[in-house]
Short mmCIF file of C-alpha atoms and ligand atoms in Angstrom, two decimals:
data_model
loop_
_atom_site.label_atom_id
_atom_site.label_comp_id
_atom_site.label_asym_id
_atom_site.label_seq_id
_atom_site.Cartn_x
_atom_site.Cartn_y
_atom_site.Cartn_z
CA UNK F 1 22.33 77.43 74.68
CA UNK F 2 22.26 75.24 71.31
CA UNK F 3 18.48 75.13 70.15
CA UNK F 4 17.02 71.93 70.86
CA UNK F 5 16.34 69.58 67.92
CA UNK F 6 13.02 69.99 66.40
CA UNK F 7 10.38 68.03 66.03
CA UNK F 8 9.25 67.51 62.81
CA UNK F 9 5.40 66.82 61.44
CA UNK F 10 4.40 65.62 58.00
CA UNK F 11 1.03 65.25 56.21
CA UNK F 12 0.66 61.95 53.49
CA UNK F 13 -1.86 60.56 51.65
CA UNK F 14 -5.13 61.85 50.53
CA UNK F 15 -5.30 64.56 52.58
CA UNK F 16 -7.95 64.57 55.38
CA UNK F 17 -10.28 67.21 57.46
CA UNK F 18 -8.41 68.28 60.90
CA UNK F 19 -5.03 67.64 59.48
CA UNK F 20 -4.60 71.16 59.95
CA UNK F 21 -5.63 70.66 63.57
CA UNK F 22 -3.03 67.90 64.30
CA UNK F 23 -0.29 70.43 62.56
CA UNK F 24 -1.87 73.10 65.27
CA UNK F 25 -1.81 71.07 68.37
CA UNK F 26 1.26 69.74 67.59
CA UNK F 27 3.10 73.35 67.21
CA UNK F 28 1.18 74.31 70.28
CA UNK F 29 2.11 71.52 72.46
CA UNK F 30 5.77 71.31 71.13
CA UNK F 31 6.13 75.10 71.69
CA UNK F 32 4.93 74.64 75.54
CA UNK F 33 7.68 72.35 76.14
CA UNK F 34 10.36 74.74 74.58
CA UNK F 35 10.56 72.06 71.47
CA UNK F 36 10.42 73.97 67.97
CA UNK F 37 8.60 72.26 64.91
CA UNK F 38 9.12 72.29 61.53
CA UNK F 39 6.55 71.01 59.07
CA UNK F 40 7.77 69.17 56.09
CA UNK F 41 6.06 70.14 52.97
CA UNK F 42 4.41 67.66 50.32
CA UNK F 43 4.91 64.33 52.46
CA UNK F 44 7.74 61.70 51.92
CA UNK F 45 8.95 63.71 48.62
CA UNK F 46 9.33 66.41 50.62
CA UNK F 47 11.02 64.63 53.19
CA UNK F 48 13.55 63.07 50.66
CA UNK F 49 14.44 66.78 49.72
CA UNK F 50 14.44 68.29 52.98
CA UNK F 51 11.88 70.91 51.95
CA UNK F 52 11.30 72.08 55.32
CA UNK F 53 9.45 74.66 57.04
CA UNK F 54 9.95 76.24 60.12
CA UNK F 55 6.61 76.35 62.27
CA UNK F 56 8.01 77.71 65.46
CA UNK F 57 10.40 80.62 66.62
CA UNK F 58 12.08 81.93 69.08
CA UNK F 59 10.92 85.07 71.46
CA UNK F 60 12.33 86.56 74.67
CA UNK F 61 13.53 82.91 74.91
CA UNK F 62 11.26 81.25 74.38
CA UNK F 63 9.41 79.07 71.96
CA UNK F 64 6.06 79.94 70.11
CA UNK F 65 4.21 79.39 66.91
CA UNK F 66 5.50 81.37 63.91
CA UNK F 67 2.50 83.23 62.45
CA UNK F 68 -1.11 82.58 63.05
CA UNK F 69 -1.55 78.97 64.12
CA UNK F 70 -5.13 79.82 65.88
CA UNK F 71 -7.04 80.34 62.46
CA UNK F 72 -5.11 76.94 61.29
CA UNK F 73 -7.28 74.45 62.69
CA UNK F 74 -10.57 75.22 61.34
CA UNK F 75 -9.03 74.69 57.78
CA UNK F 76 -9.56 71.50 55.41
CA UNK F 77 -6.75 69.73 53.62
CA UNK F 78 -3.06 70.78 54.84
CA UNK F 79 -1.27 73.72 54.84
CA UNK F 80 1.58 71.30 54.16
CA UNK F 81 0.54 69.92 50.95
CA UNK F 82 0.75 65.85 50.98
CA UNK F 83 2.10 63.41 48.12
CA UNK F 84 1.54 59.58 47.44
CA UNK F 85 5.35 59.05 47.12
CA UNK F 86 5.73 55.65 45.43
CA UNK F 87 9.46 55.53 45.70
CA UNK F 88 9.15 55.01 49.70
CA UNK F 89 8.32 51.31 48.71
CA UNK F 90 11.77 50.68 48.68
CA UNK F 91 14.70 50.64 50.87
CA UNK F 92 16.57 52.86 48.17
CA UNK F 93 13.42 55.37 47.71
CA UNK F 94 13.71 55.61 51.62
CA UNK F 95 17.75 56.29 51.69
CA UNK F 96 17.33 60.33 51.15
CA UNK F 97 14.81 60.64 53.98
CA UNK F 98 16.36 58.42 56.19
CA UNK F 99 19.48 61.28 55.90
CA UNK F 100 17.17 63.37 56.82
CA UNK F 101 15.88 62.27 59.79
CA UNK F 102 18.87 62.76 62.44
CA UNK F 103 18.27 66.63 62.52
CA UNK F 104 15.12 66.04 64.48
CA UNK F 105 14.10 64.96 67.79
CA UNK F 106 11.14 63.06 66.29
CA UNK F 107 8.94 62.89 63.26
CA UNK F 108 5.26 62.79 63.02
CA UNK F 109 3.41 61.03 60.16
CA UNK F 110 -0.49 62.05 59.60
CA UNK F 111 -1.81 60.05 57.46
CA UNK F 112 -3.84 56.90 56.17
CA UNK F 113 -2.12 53.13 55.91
CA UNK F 114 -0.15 54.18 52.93
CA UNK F 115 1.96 57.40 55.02
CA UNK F 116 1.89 54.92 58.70
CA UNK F 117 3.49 52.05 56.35
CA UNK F 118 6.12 54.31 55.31
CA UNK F 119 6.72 55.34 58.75
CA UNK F 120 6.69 51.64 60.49
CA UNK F 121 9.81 51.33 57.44
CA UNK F 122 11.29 54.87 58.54
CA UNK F 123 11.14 53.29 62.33
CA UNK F 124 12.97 50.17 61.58
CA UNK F 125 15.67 52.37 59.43
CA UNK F 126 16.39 55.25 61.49
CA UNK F 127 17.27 56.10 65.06
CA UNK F 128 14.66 58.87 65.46
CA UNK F 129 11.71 58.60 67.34
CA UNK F 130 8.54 57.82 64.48
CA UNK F 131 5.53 58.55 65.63
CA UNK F 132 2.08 58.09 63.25
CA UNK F 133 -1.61 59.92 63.80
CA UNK F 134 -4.17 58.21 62.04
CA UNK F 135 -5.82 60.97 59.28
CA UNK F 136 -8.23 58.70 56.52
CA UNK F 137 -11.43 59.84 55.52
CA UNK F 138 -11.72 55.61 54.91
CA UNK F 139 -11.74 55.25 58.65
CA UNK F 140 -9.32 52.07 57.38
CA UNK F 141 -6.91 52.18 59.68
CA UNK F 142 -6.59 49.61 62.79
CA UNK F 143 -6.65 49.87 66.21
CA UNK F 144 -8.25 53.64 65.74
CA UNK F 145 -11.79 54.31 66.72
CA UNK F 146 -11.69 56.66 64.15
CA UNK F 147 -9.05 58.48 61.81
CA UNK F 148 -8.89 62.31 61.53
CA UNK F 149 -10.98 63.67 58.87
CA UNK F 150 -13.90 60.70 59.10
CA UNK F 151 -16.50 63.26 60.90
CA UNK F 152 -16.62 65.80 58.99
CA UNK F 153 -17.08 63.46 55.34
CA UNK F 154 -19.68 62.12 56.85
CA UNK F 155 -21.21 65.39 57.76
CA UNK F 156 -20.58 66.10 54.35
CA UNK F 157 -21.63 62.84 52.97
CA UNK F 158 -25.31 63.52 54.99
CA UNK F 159 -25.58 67.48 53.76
CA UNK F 160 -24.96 66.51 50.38
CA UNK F 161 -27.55 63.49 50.71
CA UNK F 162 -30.03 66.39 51.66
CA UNK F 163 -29.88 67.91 48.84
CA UNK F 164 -30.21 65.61 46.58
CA UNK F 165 -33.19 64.50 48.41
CA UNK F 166 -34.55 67.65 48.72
CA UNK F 167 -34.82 67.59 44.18
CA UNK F 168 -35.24 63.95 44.42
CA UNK F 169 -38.51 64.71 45.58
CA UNK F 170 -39.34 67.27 43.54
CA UNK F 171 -39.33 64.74 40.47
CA UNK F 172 -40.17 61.45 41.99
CA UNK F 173 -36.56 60.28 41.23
CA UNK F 174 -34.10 57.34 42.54
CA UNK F 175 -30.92 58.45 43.75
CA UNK F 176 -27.20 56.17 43.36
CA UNK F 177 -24.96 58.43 45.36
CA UNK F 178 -21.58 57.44 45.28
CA UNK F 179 -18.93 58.19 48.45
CA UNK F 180 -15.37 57.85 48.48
CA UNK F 181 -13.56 55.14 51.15
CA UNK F 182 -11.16 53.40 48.92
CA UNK F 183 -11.55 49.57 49.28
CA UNK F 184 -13.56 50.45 53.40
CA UNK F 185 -17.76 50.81 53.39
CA UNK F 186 -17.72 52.64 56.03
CA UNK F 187 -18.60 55.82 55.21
CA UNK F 188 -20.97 54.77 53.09
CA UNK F 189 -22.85 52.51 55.89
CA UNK F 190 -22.95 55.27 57.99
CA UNK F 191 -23.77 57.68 55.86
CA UNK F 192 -26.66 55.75 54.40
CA UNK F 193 -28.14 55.08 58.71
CA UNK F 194 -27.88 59.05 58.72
CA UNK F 195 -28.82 60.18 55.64
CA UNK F 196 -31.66 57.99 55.74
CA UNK F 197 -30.92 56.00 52.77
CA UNK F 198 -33.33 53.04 51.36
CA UNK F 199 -30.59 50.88 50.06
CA UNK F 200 -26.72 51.12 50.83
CA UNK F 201 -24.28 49.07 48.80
CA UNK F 202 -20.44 48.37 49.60
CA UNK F 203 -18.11 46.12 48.56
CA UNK F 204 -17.82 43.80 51.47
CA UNK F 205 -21.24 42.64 50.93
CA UNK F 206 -19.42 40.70 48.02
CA UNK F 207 -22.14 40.98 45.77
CA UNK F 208 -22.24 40.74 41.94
CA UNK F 209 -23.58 42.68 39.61
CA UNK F 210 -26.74 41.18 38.86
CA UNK F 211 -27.15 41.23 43.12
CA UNK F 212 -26.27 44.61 42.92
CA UNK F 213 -28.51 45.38 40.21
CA UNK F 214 -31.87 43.32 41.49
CA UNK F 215 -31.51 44.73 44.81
CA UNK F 216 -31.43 48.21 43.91
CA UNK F 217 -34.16 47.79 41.39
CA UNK F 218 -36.43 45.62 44.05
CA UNK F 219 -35.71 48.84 46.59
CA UNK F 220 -36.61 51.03 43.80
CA UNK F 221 -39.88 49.59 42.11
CA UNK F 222 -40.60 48.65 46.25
CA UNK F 223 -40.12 52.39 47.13
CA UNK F 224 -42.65 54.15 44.23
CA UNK F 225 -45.30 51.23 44.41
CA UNK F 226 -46.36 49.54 47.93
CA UNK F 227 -44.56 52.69 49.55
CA UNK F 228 -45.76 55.56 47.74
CA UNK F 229 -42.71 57.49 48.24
CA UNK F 230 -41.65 60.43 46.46
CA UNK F 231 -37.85 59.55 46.51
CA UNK F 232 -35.94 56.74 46.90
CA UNK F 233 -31.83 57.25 47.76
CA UNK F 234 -29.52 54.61 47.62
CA UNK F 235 -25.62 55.36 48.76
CA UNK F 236 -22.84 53.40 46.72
CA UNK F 237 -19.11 52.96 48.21
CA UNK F 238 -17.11 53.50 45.83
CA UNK F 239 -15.06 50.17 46.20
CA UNK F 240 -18.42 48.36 44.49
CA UNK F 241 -16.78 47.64 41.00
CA UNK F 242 -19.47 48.45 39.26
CA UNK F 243 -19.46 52.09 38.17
CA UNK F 244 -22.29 54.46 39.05
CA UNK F 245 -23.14 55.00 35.80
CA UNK F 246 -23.49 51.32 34.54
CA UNK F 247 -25.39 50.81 37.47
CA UNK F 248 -28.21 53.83 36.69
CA UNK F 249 -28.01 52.27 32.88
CA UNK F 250 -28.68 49.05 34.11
CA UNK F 251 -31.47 50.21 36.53
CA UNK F 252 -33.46 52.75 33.89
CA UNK F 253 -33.23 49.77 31.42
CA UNK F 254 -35.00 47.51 33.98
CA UNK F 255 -37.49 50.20 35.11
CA UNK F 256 -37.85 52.94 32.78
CA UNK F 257 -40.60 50.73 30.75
CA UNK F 258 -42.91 49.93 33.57
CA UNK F 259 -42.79 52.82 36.08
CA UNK F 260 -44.17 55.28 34.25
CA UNK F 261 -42.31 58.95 35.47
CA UNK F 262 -39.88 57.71 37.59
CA UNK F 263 -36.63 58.28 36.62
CA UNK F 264 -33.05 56.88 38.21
CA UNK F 265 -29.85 59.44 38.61
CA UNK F 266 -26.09 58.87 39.36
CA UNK F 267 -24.39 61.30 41.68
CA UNK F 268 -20.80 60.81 42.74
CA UNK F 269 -19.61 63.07 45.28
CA UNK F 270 -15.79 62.03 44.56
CA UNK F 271 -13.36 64.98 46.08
CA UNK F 272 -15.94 66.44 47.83
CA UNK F 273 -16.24 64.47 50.75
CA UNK F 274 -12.33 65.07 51.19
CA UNK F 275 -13.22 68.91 51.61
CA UNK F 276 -14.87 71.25 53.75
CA UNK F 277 -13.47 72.51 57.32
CA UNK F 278 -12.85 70.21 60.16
CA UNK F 279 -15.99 69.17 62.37
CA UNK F 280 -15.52 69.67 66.24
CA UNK F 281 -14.91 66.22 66.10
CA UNK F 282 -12.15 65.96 63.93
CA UNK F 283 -10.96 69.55 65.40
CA UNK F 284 -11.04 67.41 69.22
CA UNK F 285 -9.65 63.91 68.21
CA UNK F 286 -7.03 66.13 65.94
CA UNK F 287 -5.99 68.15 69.09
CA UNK F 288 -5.78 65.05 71.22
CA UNK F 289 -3.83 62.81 68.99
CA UNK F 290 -0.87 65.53 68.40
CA UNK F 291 -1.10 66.13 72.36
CA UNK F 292 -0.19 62.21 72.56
CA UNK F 293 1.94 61.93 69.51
CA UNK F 294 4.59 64.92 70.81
CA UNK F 295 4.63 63.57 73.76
CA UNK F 296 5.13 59.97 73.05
CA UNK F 297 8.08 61.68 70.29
CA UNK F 298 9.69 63.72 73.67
CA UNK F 299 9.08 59.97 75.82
CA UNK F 300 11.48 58.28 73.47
CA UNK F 301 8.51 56.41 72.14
CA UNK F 302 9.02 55.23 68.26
CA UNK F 303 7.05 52.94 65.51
CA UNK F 304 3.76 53.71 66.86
CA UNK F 305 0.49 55.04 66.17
CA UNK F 306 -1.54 57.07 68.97
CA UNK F 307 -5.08 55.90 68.37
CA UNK F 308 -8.28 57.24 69.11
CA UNK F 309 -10.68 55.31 71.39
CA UNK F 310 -8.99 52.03 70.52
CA UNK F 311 -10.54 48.71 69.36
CA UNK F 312 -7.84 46.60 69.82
CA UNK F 313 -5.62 44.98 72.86
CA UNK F 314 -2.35 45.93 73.79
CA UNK F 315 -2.03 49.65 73.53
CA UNK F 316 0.13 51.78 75.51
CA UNK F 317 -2.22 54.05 77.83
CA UNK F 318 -1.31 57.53 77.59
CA UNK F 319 -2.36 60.85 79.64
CA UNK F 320 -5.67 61.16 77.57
CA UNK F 321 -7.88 58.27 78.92
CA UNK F 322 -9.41 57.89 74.89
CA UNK F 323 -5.61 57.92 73.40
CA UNK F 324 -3.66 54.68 73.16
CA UNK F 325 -0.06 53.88 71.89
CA UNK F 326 -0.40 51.13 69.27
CA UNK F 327 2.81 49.08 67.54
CA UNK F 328 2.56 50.32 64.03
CA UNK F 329 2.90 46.64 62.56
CA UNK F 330 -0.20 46.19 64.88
CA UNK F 331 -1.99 48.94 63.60
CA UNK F 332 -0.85 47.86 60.17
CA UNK F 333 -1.74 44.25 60.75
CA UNK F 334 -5.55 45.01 61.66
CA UNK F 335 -5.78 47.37 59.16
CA UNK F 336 -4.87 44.75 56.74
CA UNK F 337 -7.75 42.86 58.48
CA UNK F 338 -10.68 45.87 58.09
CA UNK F 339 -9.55 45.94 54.47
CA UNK F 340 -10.12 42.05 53.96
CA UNK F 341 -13.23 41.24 55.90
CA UNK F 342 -11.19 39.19 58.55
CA UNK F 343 -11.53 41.52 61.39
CA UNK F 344 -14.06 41.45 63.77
CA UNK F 345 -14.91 45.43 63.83
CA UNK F 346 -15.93 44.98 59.78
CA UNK F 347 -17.64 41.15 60.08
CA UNK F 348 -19.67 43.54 63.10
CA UNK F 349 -20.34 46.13 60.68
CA UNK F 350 -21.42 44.05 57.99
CA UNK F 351 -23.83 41.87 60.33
CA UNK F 352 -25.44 45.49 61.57
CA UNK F 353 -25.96 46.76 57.99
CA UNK F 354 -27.70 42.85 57.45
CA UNK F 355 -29.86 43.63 60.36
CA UNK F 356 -31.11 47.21 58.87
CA UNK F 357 -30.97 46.28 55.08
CA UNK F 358 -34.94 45.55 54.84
CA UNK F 359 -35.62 48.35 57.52
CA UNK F 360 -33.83 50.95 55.05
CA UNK F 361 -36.63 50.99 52.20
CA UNK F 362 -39.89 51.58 54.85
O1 LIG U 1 -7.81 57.47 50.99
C1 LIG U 1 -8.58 58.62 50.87
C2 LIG U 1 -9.18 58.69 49.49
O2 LIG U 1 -9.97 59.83 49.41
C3 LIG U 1 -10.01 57.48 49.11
O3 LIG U 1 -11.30 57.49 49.69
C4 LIG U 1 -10.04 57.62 47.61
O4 LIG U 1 -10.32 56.40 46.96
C5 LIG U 1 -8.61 58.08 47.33
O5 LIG U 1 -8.17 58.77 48.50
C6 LIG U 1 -8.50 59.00 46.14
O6 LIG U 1 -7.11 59.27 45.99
P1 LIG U 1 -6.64 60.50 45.06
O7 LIG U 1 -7.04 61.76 45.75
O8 LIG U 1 -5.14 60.31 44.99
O9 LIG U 1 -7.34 60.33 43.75
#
């Protein structure tokens, strides 16, 4: 009997915590239906030269992971690799992978707006079924709850916080600690709720940088004085244009003369918060996603997104009661919308992180 056509996965983008996890449950839940998977290595430039890998074989007849797919899921990043690959703008950059594509019986994207773009072109390009998972430590992508990968850079974001704390104190210093999220405060308004922060800053505040600057430094000199505290941490996203640095130059400048000991540090946790292995979050919304994903790929189902605990109408319902099918140019659409303040879920955000701002610094 000719071996079914496989189903392929692909990882894009900045690479995410529990991508691993959706290349595991994906394999797994292929492999149950008798479907074998092949991974494509390094994203869309892999896909343009058919660098594949095979991720499934055959024994006694049937299908089943090839090599140890159990110790995969508690792994960061992607066994994969991923790739920004700038040439899928175009129709002509696309051409190679399209070719591709007719050797499988679906491909899976995981990745941020960037990789779920390239597969709402792929979609409109290519018979095969396209199916996307949402993996963004930004947590920018629409109609998602939450991407793969968010949970655990927040964990990270928080543990990292503690630390910094813990020799903040130590020297009676002020903390900027600077998180990654691209153009989307999220992790940093989180992070700052959890980590306890006294001051958060992100860029769709829309502040300046003398706001940024006199807010920080009326936290600050608020923090030492009428508080008495030994530490005061504020968390930066790193989509605030004004770099961490500047920002602690502008601040020791301002308070350095007349607050005698206190002193004002820049950390930027950059790559970090990318790292580290999956949370049991990211491991469980991972797991679900590829459950929905193969088998929206094996339903015939194409140009969509299986989201996770959706926030937006119109999705497809699907076996798993917190996993919805969403149109990619919907998903695309309200991402477009978190990115530029338009969207209800970030004006929301915003208006919470107004509430809290002058509760932070107590
Ligand atoms: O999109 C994920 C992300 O980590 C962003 O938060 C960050 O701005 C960007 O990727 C960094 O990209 P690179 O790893 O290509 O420098």
């Amino acid at each position: 009997m000719a071996e079914a056509k496989p189903i392929a996965v692909l990882t894009s983008g900045g690479d995410a915590p529990g991508m691993n996890a959706a290349i595991r449950a994906i394999v797994k839940v292929a492999a149950s239906r008798g479907v074998p998977v092949v991974g494509v290595e390094n994203g869309y430039t892999g896909l343009r030269e058919g660098r594949l890998r095979r991720l499934t074989r055959e024994r006694e007849g049937a299908v089943v992971p090839d090599g140890d797919m159990d110790a995969l899921g508690a792994i960061g990043g992607t066994i994969l690799g991923s790739a920004r690959e700038l040439r899928f703008h175009t129709k002509e950059g696309r051409a190679p992978a399209i070719d591709q594509l007719a050797q499988f019986a679906g491909l899976i994207v995981v990745g941020g707006n960037g990789s779920l773009a390239g597969a709402h072109a792929l979609a409109h390009e290519s018979a095969t079924p396209i199916v996307g998972i949402p993996a963004s430590i930004d947590n920018d992508v629409g109609c998602s709850g939450s991407a793969i990968g968010v949970d655990t850079a927040l964990n990270t974001i928080v543990a990292a916080c503690d630390k910094i704390c813990d020799t903040a104190r130590a020297h009676r210093r002020a903390f900027v600690v600077e998180v990654m999220g691209r153009d989307c405060g999220y992790l940093a308004m989180a992070g700052a709720i959890a980590a306890g922060a006294d001051a958060v800053l992100f860029r769709e505040q829309g502040r300046d940088e003398e706001a940024i600057v006199a807010a920080v430094e009326r936290v600050i000199r608020d923090g030492f004085t009428r508080r008495g505290k030994q530490r005061v941490l504020v968390i930066k996203a790193e989509g605030v244009a004004v770099p961490c640095t500047r920002l602690v130059r502008l601040l020791e400048d301002r308070i350095g003369a007349d607050l005698p000991g206190v002193d004002v540090r820049a950390t930027v946790l950059g790559h970090l918060v990318r790292g580290g292995n999956p949370s049991f979050q990211d491991r469980m919304i991972a797991g679900r996603l590829g459950l929905a994903a193969v088998a929206a790929v094996l339903g015939g189902k194409t140009d969509v997104m299986a989201a996770w605990q959706s926030n937006a109408p119109g999705g497809i319902a699907t076996s798993d009661p917190a996993v919805a099918l969403h149109p990619l140019e919907q998903v695309l659409r309200e991402s477009a919308a978190l990115v530029d303040g338009s969207s209800p879920i970030t004006k929301r955000r915003v208006q919470l992180m107004e509430q809290v701002e002058g509760m932070l610094g107590l």
